[in-house]
Coordinates of C-alpha atoms and ligand atoms in Angstrom, one line a residue:
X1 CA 8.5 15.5 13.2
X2 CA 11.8 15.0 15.6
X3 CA 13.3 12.4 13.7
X4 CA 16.6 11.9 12.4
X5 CA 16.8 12.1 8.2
X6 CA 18.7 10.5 5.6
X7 CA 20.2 14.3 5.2
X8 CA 21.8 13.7 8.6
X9 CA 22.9 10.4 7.8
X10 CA 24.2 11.7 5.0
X11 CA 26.1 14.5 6.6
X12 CA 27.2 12.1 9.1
X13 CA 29.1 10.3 6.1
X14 CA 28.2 6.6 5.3
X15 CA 31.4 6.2 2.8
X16 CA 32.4 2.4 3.4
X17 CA 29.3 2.1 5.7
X18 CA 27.0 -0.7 5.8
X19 CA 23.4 0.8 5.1
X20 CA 20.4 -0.9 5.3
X21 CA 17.1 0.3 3.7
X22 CA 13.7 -0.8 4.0
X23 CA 11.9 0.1 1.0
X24 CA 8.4 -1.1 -0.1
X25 CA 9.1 -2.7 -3.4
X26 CA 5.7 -4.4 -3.3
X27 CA 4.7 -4.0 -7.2
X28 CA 2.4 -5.9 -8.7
X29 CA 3.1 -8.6 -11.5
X30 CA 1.5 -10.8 -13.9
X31 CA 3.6 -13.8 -13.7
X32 CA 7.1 -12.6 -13.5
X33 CA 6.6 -9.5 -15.3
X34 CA 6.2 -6.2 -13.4
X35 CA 2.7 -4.5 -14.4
X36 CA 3.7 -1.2 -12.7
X37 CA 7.3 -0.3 -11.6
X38 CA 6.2 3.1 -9.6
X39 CA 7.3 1.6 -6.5
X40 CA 10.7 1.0 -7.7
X41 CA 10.8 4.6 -9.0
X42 CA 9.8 5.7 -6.3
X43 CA 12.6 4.0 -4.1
X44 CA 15.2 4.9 -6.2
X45 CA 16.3 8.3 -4.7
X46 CA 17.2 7.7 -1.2
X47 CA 18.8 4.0 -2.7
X48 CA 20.9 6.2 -5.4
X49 CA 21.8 9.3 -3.0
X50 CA 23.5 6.5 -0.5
X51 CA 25.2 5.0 -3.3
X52 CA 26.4 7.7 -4.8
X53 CA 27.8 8.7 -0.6
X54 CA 29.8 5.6 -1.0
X55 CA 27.3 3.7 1.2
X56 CA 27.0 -0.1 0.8
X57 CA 23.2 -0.5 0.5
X58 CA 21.5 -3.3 1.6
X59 CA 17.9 -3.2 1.0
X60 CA 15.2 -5.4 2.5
X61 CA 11.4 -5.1 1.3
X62 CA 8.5 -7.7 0.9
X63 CA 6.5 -8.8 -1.9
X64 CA 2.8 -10.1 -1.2
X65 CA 1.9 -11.9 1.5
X66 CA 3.9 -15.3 1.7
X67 CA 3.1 -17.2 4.9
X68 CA 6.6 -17.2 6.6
X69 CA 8.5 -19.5 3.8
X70 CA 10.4 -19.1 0.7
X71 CA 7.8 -19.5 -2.1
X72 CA 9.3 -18.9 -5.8
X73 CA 6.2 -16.6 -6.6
X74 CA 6.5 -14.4 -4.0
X75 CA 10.8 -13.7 -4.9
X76 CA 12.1 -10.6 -5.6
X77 CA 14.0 -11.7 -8.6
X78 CA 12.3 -9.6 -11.0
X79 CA 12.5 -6.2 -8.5
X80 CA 16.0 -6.8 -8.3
X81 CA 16.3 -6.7 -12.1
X82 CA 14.3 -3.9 -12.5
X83 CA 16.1 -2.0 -9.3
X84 CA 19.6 -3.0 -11.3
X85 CA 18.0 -1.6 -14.7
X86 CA 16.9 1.7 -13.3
X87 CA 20.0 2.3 -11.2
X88 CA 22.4 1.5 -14.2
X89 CA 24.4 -0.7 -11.7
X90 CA 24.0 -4.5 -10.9
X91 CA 21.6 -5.4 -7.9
X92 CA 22.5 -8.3 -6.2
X93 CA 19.7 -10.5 -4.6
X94 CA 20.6 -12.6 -2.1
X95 CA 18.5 -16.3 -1.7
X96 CA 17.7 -15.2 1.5
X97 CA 16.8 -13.1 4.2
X98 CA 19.4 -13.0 6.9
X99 CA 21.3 -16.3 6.1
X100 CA 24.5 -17.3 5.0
X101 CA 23.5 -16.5 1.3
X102 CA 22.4 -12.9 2.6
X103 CA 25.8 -12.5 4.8
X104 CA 27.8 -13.7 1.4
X105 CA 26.3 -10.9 -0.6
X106 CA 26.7 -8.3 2.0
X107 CA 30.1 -9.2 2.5
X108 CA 31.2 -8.9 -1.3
X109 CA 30.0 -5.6 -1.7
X110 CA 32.1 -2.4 -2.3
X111 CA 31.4 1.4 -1.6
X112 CA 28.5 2.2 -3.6
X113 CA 27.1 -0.7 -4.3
X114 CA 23.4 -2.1 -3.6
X115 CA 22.4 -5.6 -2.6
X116 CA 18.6 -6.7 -2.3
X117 CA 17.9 -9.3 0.9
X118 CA 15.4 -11.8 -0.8
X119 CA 11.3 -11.3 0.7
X120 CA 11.5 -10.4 4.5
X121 CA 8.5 -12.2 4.6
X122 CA 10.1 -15.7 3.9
X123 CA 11.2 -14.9 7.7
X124 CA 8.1 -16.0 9.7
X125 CA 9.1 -13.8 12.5
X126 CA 9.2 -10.6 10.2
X127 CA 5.4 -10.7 10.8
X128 CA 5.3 -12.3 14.4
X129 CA 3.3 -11.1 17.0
X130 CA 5.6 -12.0 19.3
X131 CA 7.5 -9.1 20.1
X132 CA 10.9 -11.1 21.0
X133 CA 10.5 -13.0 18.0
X134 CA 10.8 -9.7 15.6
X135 CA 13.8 -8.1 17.7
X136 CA 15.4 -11.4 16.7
X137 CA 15.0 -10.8 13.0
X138 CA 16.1 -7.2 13.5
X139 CA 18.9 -8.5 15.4
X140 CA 19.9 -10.5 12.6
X141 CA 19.0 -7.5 10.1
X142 CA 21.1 -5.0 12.3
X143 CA 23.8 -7.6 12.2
X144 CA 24.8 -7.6 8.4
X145 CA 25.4 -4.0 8.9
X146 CA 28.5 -4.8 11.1
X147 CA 30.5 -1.7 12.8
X148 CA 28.9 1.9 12.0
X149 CA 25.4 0.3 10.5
X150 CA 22.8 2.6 10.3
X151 CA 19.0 2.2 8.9
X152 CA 16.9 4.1 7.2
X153 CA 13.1 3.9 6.9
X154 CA 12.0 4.8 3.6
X155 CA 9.0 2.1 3.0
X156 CA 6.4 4.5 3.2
X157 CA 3.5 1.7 2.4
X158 CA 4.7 -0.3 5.1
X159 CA 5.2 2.2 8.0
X160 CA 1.4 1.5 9.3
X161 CA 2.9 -2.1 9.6
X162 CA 4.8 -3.4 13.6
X163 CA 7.0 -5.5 11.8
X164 CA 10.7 -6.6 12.5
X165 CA 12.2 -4.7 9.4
X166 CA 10.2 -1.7 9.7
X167 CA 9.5 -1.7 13.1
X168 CA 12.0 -3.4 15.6
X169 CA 15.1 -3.0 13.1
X170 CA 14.7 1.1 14.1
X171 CA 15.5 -0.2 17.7
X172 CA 18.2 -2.2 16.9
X173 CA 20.5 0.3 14.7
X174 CA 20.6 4.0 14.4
X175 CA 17.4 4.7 12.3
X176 CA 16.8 7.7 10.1
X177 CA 13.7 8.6 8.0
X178 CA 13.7 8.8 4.0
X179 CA 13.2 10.9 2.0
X180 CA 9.8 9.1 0.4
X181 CA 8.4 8.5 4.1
X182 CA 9.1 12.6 4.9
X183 CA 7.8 13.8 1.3
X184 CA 4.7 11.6 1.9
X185 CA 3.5 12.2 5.2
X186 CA 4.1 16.1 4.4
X187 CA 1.3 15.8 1.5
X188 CA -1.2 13.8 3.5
X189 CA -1.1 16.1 6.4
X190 CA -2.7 18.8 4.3
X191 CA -5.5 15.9 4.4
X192 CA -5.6 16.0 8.3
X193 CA -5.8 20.0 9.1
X194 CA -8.7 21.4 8.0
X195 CA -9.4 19.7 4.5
X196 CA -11.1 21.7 1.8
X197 CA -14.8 20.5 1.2
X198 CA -17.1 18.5 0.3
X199 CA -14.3 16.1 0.9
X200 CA -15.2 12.6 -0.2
X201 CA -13.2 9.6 0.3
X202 CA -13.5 6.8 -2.3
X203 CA -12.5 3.3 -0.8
X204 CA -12.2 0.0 -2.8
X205 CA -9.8 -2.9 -3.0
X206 CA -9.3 -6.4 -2.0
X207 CA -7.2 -5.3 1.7
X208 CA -11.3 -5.7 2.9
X209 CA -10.3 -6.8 6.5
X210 CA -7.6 -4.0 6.9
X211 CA -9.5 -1.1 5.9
X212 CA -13.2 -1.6 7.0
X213 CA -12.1 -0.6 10.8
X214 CA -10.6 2.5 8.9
X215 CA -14.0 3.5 7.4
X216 CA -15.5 4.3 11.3
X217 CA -12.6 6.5 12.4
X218 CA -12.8 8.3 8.5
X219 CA -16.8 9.0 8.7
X220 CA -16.5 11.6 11.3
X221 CA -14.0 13.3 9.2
X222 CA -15.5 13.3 6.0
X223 CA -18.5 14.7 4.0
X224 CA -19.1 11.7 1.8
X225 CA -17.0 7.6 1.5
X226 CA -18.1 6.3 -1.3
X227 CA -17.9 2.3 -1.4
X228 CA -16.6 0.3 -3.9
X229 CA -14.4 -2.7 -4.9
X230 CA -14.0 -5.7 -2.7
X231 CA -15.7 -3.7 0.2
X232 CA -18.7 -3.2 -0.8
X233 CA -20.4 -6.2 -0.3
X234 CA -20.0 -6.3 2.9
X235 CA -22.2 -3.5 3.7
X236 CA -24.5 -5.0 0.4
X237 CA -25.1 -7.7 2.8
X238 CA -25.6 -5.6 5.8
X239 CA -28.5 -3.9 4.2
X240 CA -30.3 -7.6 3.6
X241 CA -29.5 -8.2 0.4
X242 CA -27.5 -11.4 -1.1
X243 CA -23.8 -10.9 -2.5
X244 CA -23.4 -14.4 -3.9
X245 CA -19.9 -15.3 -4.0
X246 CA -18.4 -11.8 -3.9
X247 CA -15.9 -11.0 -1.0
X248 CA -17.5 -10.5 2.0
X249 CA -16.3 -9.8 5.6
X250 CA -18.7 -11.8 7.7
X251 CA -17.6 -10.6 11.2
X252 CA -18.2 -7.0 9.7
X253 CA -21.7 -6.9 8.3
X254 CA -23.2 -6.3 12.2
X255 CA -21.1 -2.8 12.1
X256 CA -21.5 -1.9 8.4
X257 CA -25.4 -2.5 9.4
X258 CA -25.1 0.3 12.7
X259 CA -22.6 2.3 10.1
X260 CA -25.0 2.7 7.4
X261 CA -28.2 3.6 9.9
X262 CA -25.7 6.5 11.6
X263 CA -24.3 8.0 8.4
X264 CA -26.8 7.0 5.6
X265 CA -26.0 11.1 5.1
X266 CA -22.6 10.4 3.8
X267 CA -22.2 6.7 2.4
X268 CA -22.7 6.0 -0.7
X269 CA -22.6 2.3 -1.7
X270 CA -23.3 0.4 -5.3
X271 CA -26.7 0.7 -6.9
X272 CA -25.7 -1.7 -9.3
X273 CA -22.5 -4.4 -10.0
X274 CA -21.2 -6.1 -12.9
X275 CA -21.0 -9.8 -11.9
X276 CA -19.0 -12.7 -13.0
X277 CA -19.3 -16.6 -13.3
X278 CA -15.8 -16.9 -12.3
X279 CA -12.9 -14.6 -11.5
X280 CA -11.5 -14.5 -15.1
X281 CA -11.1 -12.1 -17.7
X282 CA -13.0 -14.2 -20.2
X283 CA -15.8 -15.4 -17.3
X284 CA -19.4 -14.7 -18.2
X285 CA -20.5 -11.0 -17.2
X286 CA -23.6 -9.4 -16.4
X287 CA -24.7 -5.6 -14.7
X288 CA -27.0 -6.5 -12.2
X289 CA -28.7 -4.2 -9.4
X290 CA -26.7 -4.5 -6.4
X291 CA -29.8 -6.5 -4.5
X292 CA -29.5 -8.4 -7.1
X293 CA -26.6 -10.5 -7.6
X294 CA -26.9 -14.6 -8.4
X295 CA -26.1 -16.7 -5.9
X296 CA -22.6 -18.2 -7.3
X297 CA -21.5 -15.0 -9.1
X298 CA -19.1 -12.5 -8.1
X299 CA -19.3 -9.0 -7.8
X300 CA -16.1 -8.0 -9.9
X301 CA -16.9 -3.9 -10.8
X302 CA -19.3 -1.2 -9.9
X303 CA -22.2 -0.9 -12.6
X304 CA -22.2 2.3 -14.9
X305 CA -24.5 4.1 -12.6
X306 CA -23.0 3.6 -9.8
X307 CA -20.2 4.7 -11.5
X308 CA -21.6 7.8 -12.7
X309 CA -22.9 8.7 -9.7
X310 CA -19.5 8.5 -7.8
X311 CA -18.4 10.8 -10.4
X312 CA -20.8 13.3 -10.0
X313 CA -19.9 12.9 -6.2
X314 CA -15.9 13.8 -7.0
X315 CA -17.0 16.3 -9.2
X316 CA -18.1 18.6 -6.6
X317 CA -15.8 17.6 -4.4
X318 CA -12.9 20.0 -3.4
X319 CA -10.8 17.5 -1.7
X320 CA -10.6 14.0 -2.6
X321 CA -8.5 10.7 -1.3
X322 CA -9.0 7.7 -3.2
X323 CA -7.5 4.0 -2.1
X324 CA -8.5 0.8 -3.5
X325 CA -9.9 0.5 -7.2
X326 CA -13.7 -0.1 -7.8
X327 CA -13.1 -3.7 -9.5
X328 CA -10.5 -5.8 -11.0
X329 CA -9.1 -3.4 -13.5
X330 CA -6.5 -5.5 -14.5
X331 CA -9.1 -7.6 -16.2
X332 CA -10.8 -5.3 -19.3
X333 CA -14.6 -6.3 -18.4
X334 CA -13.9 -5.2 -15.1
X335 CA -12.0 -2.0 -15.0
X336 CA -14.8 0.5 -16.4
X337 CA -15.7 1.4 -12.8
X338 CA -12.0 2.2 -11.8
X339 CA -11.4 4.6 -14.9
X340 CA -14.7 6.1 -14.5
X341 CA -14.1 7.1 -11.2
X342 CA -10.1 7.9 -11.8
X343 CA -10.9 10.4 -14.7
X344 CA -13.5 11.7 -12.8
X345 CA -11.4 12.3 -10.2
X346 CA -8.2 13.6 -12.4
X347 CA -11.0 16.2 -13.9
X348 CA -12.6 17.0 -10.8
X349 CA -9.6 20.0 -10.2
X350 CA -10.1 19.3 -6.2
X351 CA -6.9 18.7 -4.4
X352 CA -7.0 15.1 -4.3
X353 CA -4.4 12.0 -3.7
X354 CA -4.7 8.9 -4.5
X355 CA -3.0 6.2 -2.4
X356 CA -2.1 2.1 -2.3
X357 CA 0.0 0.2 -5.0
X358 CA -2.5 -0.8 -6.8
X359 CA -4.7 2.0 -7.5
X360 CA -1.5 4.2 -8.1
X361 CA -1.0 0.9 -10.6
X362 CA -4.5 1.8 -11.9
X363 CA -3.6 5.4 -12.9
X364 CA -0.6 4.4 -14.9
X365 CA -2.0 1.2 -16.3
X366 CA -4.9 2.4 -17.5
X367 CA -3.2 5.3 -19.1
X368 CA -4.7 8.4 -16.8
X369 CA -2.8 11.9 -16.9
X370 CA -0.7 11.5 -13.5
X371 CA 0.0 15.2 -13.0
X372 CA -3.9 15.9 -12.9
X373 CA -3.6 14.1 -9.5
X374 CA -2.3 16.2 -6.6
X375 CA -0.1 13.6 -5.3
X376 CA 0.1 10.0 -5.8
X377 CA 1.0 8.2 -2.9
X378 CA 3.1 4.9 -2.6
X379 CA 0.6 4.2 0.3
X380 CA -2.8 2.6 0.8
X381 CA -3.5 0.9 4.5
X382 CA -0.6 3.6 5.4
X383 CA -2.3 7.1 4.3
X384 CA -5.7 5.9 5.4
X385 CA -4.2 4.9 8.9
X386 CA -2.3 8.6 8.7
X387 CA -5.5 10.2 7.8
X388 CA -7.3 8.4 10.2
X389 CA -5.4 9.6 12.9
X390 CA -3.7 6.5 14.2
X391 CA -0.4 6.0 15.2
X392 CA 2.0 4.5 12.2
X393 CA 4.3 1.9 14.6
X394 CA 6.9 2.5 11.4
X395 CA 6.9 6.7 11.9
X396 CA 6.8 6.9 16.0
X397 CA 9.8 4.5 16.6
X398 CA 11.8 7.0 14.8
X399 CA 10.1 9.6 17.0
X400 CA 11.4 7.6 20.1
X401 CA 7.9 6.2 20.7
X402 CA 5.9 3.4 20.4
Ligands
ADP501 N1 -14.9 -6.5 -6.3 C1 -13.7 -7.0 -6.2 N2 -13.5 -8.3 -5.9 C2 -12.2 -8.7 -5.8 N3 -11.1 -8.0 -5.9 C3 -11.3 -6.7 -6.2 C4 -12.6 -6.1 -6.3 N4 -12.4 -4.8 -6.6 C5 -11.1 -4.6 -6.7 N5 -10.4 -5.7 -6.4 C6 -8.9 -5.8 -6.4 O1 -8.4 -5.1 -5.3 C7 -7.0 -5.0 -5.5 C8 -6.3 -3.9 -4.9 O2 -6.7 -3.8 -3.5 P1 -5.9 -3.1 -2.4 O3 -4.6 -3.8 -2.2 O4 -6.8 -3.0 -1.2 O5 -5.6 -1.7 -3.0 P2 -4.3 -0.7 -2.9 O6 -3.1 -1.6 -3.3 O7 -4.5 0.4 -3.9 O8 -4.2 -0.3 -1.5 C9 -6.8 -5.0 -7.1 O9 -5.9 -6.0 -7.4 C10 -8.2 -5.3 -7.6 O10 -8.2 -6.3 -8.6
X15_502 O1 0.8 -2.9 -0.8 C1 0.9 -2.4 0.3 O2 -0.1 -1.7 0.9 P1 -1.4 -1.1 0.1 O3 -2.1 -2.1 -0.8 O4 -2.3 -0.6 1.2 O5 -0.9 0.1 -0.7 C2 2.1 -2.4 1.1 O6 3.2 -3.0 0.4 C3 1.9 -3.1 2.4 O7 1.6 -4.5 2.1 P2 0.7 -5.3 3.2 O8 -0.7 -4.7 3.2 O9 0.7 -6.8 2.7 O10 1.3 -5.2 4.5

């Protein structure tokens, strides 16, 4: 890749320079309490090795999906604690993105020190489809760098993503790629060559509208997708049967219908569910067939045989990528599907990689062995648009395209 690095930026010199990050700092919480910190750990290098240059950092991430408006639950309060913890060195959040607050902090740091913008998503035009009205958050981004700013890209879940501080901010300032972004599209491009198989792709989750375009460009690719999580009702209903108040992308179920007839070969979809009264941990459960489920419950978790048989599947496998867990893990009556497929996949010795925040999440939370994965990636929607073959707006502006 003919990109710039942080090492150049870093033999450059950045001492007294104003350095802006993005970082994907999108953990998950329960409340205000951080249920996974990988993300931050996984930010920290490129953050620390500019600090330590004599940089002043200022970082800008997102958390969730606010709708273009400060929102309390969606602040990075707690990231910036845990940023400050793991650093050893106070993080500074500013109350806002790019306004007078943000300007303050920026202003008071010194050489080596790291500020947090609050949400770039409080911005409504960091998501904007209007092209002029991103360049005009990057404008404002680039401008709290001041003389000699430079940025660098090191939010590898959010490089699949055309917005104004991933996208448009590498046009406004000298941009240079991170560490995490270079270390992780090395590892998924063994994915992409030629692939060791059977290589099966397990796909789950809740991103239901983002990935099911992904599944048509992945089926040529693979030798099995097996379906679980959020997704799979979708293609439940495409094959006639009733998925009661599970999630379920309407304007999908023609293609997973044409899908299923041209690959029945390959995809592999729930024989059974466990399904819920209401989405709560204490809701009243059931394992149902999957043609099966009640109208007004929800399908929360694959069933144990579907479960097993998705094991059996990554068992032979030789290559595996996972994204999306196979139900709510984060409630107990829903999370046997995820585990059964994550230790399968942790025994299975195949090279495999599991990608997206929250099924990295699932590894740690539910207390897998992390080194029996071959990589765990900081990316979901990202890898699977990588490994699909598409063009990540975040990567090919650094490139000079796009
Ligand atoms: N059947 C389901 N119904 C609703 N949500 C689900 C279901 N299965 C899994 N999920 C949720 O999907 C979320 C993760 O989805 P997603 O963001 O797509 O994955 P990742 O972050 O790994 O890319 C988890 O919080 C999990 O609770
Ligand atoms: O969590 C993320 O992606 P992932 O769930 O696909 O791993 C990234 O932070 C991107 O977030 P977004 O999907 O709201 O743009």
């Amino acid at each position: 890749m003919a990109v710039k690095t942080l090492e150049d930026l870093l033999a450059e010199g950045v001492s007294g320079r104003r350095v802006l990050v993005r970082s994907d700092l999108n953990v998950p919480l329960d409340g205000s309490t951080i249920t996974d910190d990988g993300r931050v750990r996984a930010a920290l290098p490129t953050i620390r090795r500019l600090s330590e240059a004599g940089a002043k950092v200022i970082v800008a991430a997102h958390l969730g999906r606010p709708k273009g408006t400060p929102e309390a639950k969606y602040s990075l309060r707690p990231v910036a604690d845990r940023l400050g913890e793991l650093l050893g060195a106070e993080v500074r959040l500013a109350g806002d993105v790019v306004g007078e607050q943000a300007r303050a902090v920026v202003a008071g740091l010194s050489d080596g020190q790291v500020a947090l913008l609050e949400n770039v998503r409080f911005d409504p035009r960091e998501t904007s489809k209007v092209d002029d009205e991103r360049a005009g958050l990057a404008r404002d981004l680039a401008a709290l760098t001041g003389e000699g700013g430079a940025f660098v890209s090191d939010g590898f879940g959010v490089v699949h993503r055309k917005q104004a501080s991933v996208y448009d901010v590498a046009r406004a300032l000298p941009a240079y790629a991170g560490g995490l972004v270079l270390a992780e599209l090395e590892v998924l491009s063994k994915l992409t060559g030629d692939p060791q198989r059977p290589y099966v792709v397990v796909l789950g989750g809740s991103k239901v509208s983002d990935k099911l375009a992904v599944i048509e460009a992945l089926l040529p690719k693979v030798d099995r997708l097996l379906i679980g999580g959020g997704m799979a009702f979708t293609f439940l209903a495409a094959q006639g049967h009733g998925v009661g108040s599970s999630l379920l992308e309407q304007d999908y179920v023609d293609t997973a219908r044409t899908l299923l007839a041209e690959h029945a070969d390959k995809i592999v979809v729930p024989s059974d569910v466990v399904v819920a009264d209401r989405f709560a941990a204490d809701a009243a459960t059931d394992t149902v067939a999957a043609e099966k489920i009640p109208d007004g419950w929800m399908g929360l978790d694959i069933g144990p045989a579907t479960t097993e048989r998705f094991a059996a599947e990554v068992a032979a496998a030789r290559t595996v990528f996972w994204n999306g867990p196979a139900g709510v893990f984060e409630m107990a009556p829903f999370a046997a599907g995820t585990r059964g497929v994550a230790e399968a996949i942790a025994g299975s010795g195949a090279f495999s990689v599991v990608g997206g925040g929250d099924s990295a999440a699932a590894v740690r939370v539910l207390g897998l062995p992390e080194e029996k994965f071959s990589h765990i990636s900081t990316g979901g929607g990202a890898s699977l648009e990588y490994l699909e073959g598409k063009e990540l707006p975040g990567v090919a502006v650094l490139e000079g395209g796009a």
